[in-house]
């Protein structure tokens, strides 16, 4: 072969390599651009849904409207993806959202896909509120044959609800965890439980309360989210989507953020870029409410024997250990509004 032929072959090979390299660069640039666009779309839809979900009824109270949340999210999402007039496109896009999570003060909701037995119809629906709880048994240190059965429901903050069963009797308690025994003086069941809990290890140590609370809350959220994500895989396959939906390890950090305040977390996963690549787009988006306040009202018994509830910081509060999240809760405990701070 003449040297001219080698030059031609080299030139052709170099040209092919250049074109392949240029194509790859263009593909990566297109993916980067779409990633930025999708990030904006998802985050904007999450923020819009959060704004629509929270309705402030007064300076302290707010209601969560799940239907408004879902409508706000999908209306924004479909608009940004140009699918306002495409029911088919909307249905396809929604299949890449296996779950949505709303965290409330004392529990959480999961929006998930639910298909019929034939797999031909799928709709997204909210679960009932599920509590953040930890349950188990603690042996009575004074009686090896007896044990305290408990269900500890956590909230955002250090207030808890405790269902306690001992020797066939069940009682319910509310208040800050470390003050439970002092809030119910003379109650042998709660005092016995607190004594047993104090010697049972770190999990009931008030010094580690926040650590254990957040861990228990995140565990409950993760368990339910995993269940519905796995359930979604079967539904997605019936619609021709082969992507395997799952919660990545990084989801733990997202859950920790979501349970820090009233929040909406959206998982968008496995969406094809469609620019000459098999890569897919995935995103965790969290939007939190800055309106949330923990321990809104303090209940205290006045010298006249009547219990009043106060705003935090009221000058007439002596002991701030007994706090509740709503006026309704305060009223249920027989408390009247303070005439000085006017909660």
mmCIF file of N, CA, C and O in Angstrom, residues 129-169:
data_model
loop_
_atom_site.group_PDB
_atom_site.id
_atom_site.type_symbol
_atom_site.label_atom_id
_atom_site.label_comp_id
_atom_site.label_asym_id
_atom_site.label_seq_id
_atom_site.Cartn_x
_atom_site.Cartn_y
_atom_site.Cartn_z
ATOM 1 N N UNK A 129 -53.238 9.153 57.469
ATOM 2 C CA UNK A 129 -52.049 9.598 58.206
ATOM 3 C C UNK A 129 -51.459 8.418 58.982
ATOM 4 O O UNK A 129 -52.157 7.692 59.679
ATOM 5 N N UNK A 130 -50.150 8.237 58.832
ATOM 6 C CA UNK A 130 -49.439 7.173 59.531
ATOM 7 C C UNK A 130 -48.543 7.800 60.599
ATOM 8 O O UNK A 130 -47.839 8.774 60.332
ATOM 9 N N UNK A 131 -48.554 7.259 61.827
ATOM 10 C CA UNK A 131 -47.823 7.896 62.929
ATOM 11 C C UNK A 131 -46.327 7.583 62.907
ATOM 12 O O UNK A 131 -45.895 6.576 62.347
ATOM 13 N N UNK A 132 -45.571 8.484 63.528
ATOM 14 C CA UNK A 132 -44.165 8.208 63.823
ATOM 15 C C UNK A 132 -44.157 7.494 65.179
ATOM 16 O O UNK A 132 -44.431 8.124 66.197
ATOM 17 N N UNK A 133 -43.840 6.236 65.215
ATOM 18 C CA UNK A 133 -43.951 5.544 66.498
ATOM 19 C C UNK A 133 -42.810 4.559 66.714
ATOM 20 O O UNK A 133 -42.111 4.148 65.792
ATOM 21 N N UNK A 134 -42.659 4.216 67.979
ATOM 22 C CA UNK A 134 -41.750 3.141 68.389
ATOM 23 C C UNK A 134 -42.495 2.323 69.427
ATOM 24 O O UNK A 134 -43.119 2.887 70.336
ATOM 25 N N UNK A 135 -42.477 1.012 69.321
ATOM 26 C CA UNK A 135 -43.236 0.168 70.238
ATOM 27 C C UNK A 135 -42.385 -0.996 70.714
ATOM 28 O O UNK A 135 -41.383 -1.360 70.089
ATOM 29 N N UNK A 136 -42.817 -1.573 71.826
ATOM 30 C CA UNK A 136 -42.083 -2.714 72.353
ATOM 31 C C UNK A 136 -42.505 -3.054 73.766
ATOM 32 O O UNK A 136 -43.572 -2.650 74.240
ATOM 33 N N UNK A 137 -41.645 -3.817 74.436
ATOM 34 C CA UNK A 137 -41.876 -4.246 75.815
ATOM 35 C C UNK A 137 -40.681 -3.882 76.677
ATOM 36 O O UNK A 137 -39.531 -3.938 76.208
ATOM 37 N N UNK A 138 -40.939 -3.494 77.922
ATOM 38 C CA UNK A 138 -39.884 -3.261 78.903
ATOM 39 C C UNK A 138 -40.216 -4.084 80.144
ATOM 40 O O UNK A 138 -41.319 -3.959 80.704
ATOM 41 N N UNK A 139 -39.289 -4.918 80.558
ATOM 42 C CA UNK A 139 -39.520 -5.731 81.754
ATOM 43 C C UNK A 139 -39.590 -4.855 82.992
ATOM 44 O O UNK A 139 -38.880 -3.854 83.127
ATOM 45 N N UNK A 140 -40.458 -5.263 83.901
ATOM 46 C CA UNK A 140 -40.563 -4.594 85.188
ATOM 47 C C UNK A 140 -39.389 -5.065 86.055
ATOM 48 O O UNK A 140 -39.282 -6.268 86.367
ATOM 49 N N UNK A 141 -38.477 -4.151 86.440
ATOM 50 C CA UNK A 141 -37.305 -4.586 87.222
ATOM 51 C C UNK A 141 -37.668 -5.145 88.599
ATOM 52 O O UNK A 141 -36.861 -5.854 89.209
ATOM 53 N N UNK A 142 -38.877 -4.845 89.089
ATOM 54 C CA UNK A 142 -39.293 -5.327 90.397
ATOM 55 C C UNK A 142 -40.122 -6.609 90.331
ATOM 56 O O UNK A 142 -40.392 -7.222 91.367
ATOM 57 N N UNK A 143 -40.514 -6.997 89.118
ATOM 58 C CA UNK A 143 -41.345 -8.193 88.960
ATOM 59 C C UNK A 143 -41.015 -8.851 87.618
ATOM 60 O O UNK A 143 -41.526 -8.432 86.562
ATOM 61 N N UNK A 144 -40.161 -9.862 87.614
ATOM 62 C CA UNK A 144 -39.743 -10.516 86.359
ATOM 63 C C UNK A 144 -40.895 -11.090 85.544
ATOM 64 O O UNK A 144 -40.752 -11.323 84.344
ATOM 65 N N UNK A 145 -42.037 -11.315 86.177
ATOM 66 C CA UNK A 145 -43.161 -11.908 85.452
ATOM 67 C C UNK A 145 -44.020 -10.857 84.748
ATOM 68 O O UNK A 145 -44.958 -11.207 84.024
ATOM 69 N N UNK A 146 -43.717 -9.573 84.951
ATOM 70 C CA UNK A 146 -44.534 -8.499 84.371
ATOM 71 C C UNK A 146 -43.695 -7.642 83.437
ATOM 72 O O UNK A 146 -42.460 -7.572 83.549
ATOM 73 N N UNK A 147 -44.381 -6.978 82.504
ATOM 74 C CA UNK A 147 -43.693 -6.093 81.550
ATOM 75 C C UNK A 147 -44.629 -4.969 81.132
ATOM 76 O O UNK A 147 -45.856 -5.115 81.166
ATOM 77 N N UNK A 148 -44.024 -3.869 80.761
ATOM 78 C CA UNK A 148 -44.772 -2.718 80.247
ATOM 79 C C UNK A 148 -44.783 -2.794 78.719
ATOM 80 O O UNK A 148 -43.728 -2.807 78.088
ATOM 81 N N UNK A 149 -45.974 -2.852 78.133
ATOM 82 C CA UNK A 149 -46.107 -2.783 76.683
ATOM 83 C C UNK A 149 -46.399 -1.341 76.307
ATOM 84 O O UNK A 149 -47.319 -0.728 76.860
ATOM 85 N N UNK A 150 -45.626 -0.788 75.385
ATOM 86 C CA UNK A 150 -45.774 0.634 75.082
ATOM 87 C C UNK A 150 -45.823 0.892 73.585
ATOM 88 O O UNK A 150 -45.263 0.136 72.778
ATOM 89 N N UNK A 151 -46.521 1.956 73.227
ATOM 90 C CA UNK A 151 -46.466 2.533 71.880
ATOM 91 C C UNK A 151 -46.185 4.011 72.072
ATOM 92 O O UNK A 151 -47.018 4.746 72.610
ATOM 93 N N UNK A 152 -45.012 4.436 71.658
ATOM 94 C CA UNK A 152 -44.572 5.818 71.830
ATOM 95 C C UNK A 152 -44.702 6.544 70.499
ATOM 96 O O UNK A 152 -44.004 6.232 69.538
ATOM 97 N N UNK A 153 -45.649 7.459 70.422
ATOM 98 C CA UNK A 153 -45.859 8.238 69.199
ATOM 99 C C UNK A 153 -45.109 9.563 69.310
ATOM 100 O O UNK A 153 -45.371 10.351 70.232
ATOM 101 N N UNK A 154 -44.195 9.773 68.371
ATOM 102 C CA UNK A 154 -43.382 10.992 68.371
ATOM 103 C C UNK A 154 -44.061 12.098 67.581
ATOM 104 O O UNK A 154 -44.909 11.856 66.732
ATOM 105 N N UNK A 155 -43.640 13.330 67.849
ATOM 106 C CA UNK A 155 -44.063 14.487 67.084
ATOM 107 C C UNK A 155 -42.821 15.296 66.735
ATOM 108 O O UNK A 155 -41.723 15.005 67.202
ATOM 109 N N UNK A 156 -42.991 16.320 65.923
ATOM 110 C CA UNK A 156 -41.895 17.243 65.654
ATOM 111 C C UNK A 156 -41.715 18.108 66.897
ATOM 112 O O UNK A 156 -42.558 18.940 67.201
ATOM 113 N N UNK A 157 -40.633 17.917 67.603
ATOM 114 C CA UNK A 157 -40.429 18.553 68.890
ATOM 115 C C UNK A 157 -40.259 17.465 69.936
ATOM 116 O O UNK A 157 -40.111 16.278 69.610
ATOM 117 N N UNK A 158 -40.291 17.826 71.212
ATOM 118 C CA UNK A 158 -40.052 16.824 72.252
ATOM 119 C C UNK A 158 -41.324 16.382 72.961
ATOM 120 O O UNK A 158 -41.282 15.786 74.027
ATOM 121 N N UNK A 159 -42.472 16.653 72.357
ATOM 122 C CA UNK A 159 -43.742 16.196 72.911
ATOM 123 C C UNK A 159 -44.099 14.838 72.320
ATOM 124 O O UNK A 159 -43.872 14.571 71.136
ATOM 125 N N UNK A 160 -44.643 13.954 73.151
ATOM 126 C CA UNK A 160 -44.987 12.606 72.709
ATOM 127 C C UNK A 160 -46.380 12.234 73.204
ATOM 128 O O UNK A 160 -46.938 12.883 74.090
ATOM 129 N N UNK A 161 -46.918 11.176 72.623
ATOM 130 C CA UNK A 161 -48.103 10.506 73.144
ATOM 131 C C UNK A 161 -47.692 9.074 73.454
ATOM 132 O O UNK A 161 -47.013 8.430 72.651
ATOM 133 N N UNK A 162 -48.097 8.599 74.621
ATOM 134 C CA UNK A 162 -47.680 7.269 75.069
ATOM 135 C C UNK A 162 -48.902 6.435 75.415
ATOM 136 O O UNK A 162 -49.734 6.846 76.225
ATOM 137 N N UNK A 163 -49.024 5.287 74.769
ATOM 138 C CA UNK A 163 -50.037 4.297 75.141
ATOM 139 C C UNK A 163 -49.322 3.209 75.922
ATOM 140 O O UNK A 163 -48.399 2.562 75.412
ATOM 141 N N UNK A 164 -49.734 3.014 77.159
ATOM 142 C CA UNK A 164 -49.012 2.124 78.059
ATOM 143 C C UNK A 164 -49.958 1.057 78.604
ATOM 144 O O UNK A 164 -51.047 1.370 79.100
ATOM 145 N N UNK A 165 -49.548 -0.204 78.477
ATOM 146 C CA UNK A 165 -50.339 -1.319 78.984
ATOM 147 C C UNK A 165 -49.522 -2.101 80.013
ATOM 148 O O UNK A 165 -48.369 -2.475 79.741
ATOM 149 N N UNK A 166 -50.125 -2.327 81.171
ATOM 150 C CA UNK A 166 -49.437 -3.064 82.244
ATOM 151 C C UNK A 166 -50.475 -3.895 82.995
ATOM 152 O O UNK A 166 -51.483 -3.370 83.465
ATOM 153 N N UNK A 167 -50.223 -5.191 83.047
ATOM 154 C CA UNK A 167 -51.129 -6.123 83.726
ATOM 155 C C UNK A 167 -52.574 -5.977 83.239
ATOM 156 O O UNK A 167 -53.531 -5.939 84.015
ATOM 157 N N UNK A 168 -52.736 -5.844 81.922
ATOM 158 C CA UNK A 168 -54.056 -5.798 81.318
ATOM 159 C C UNK A 168 -54.740 -4.450 81.340
ATOM 160 O O UNK A 168 -55.829 -4.295 80.779
ATOM 161 N N UNK A 169 -54.113 -3.457 81.960
ATOM 162 C CA UNK A 169 -54.700 -2.118 82.016
ATOM 163 C C UNK A 169 -53.935 -1.193 81.065
ATOM 164 O O UNK A 169 -52.708 -1.205 81.035
#
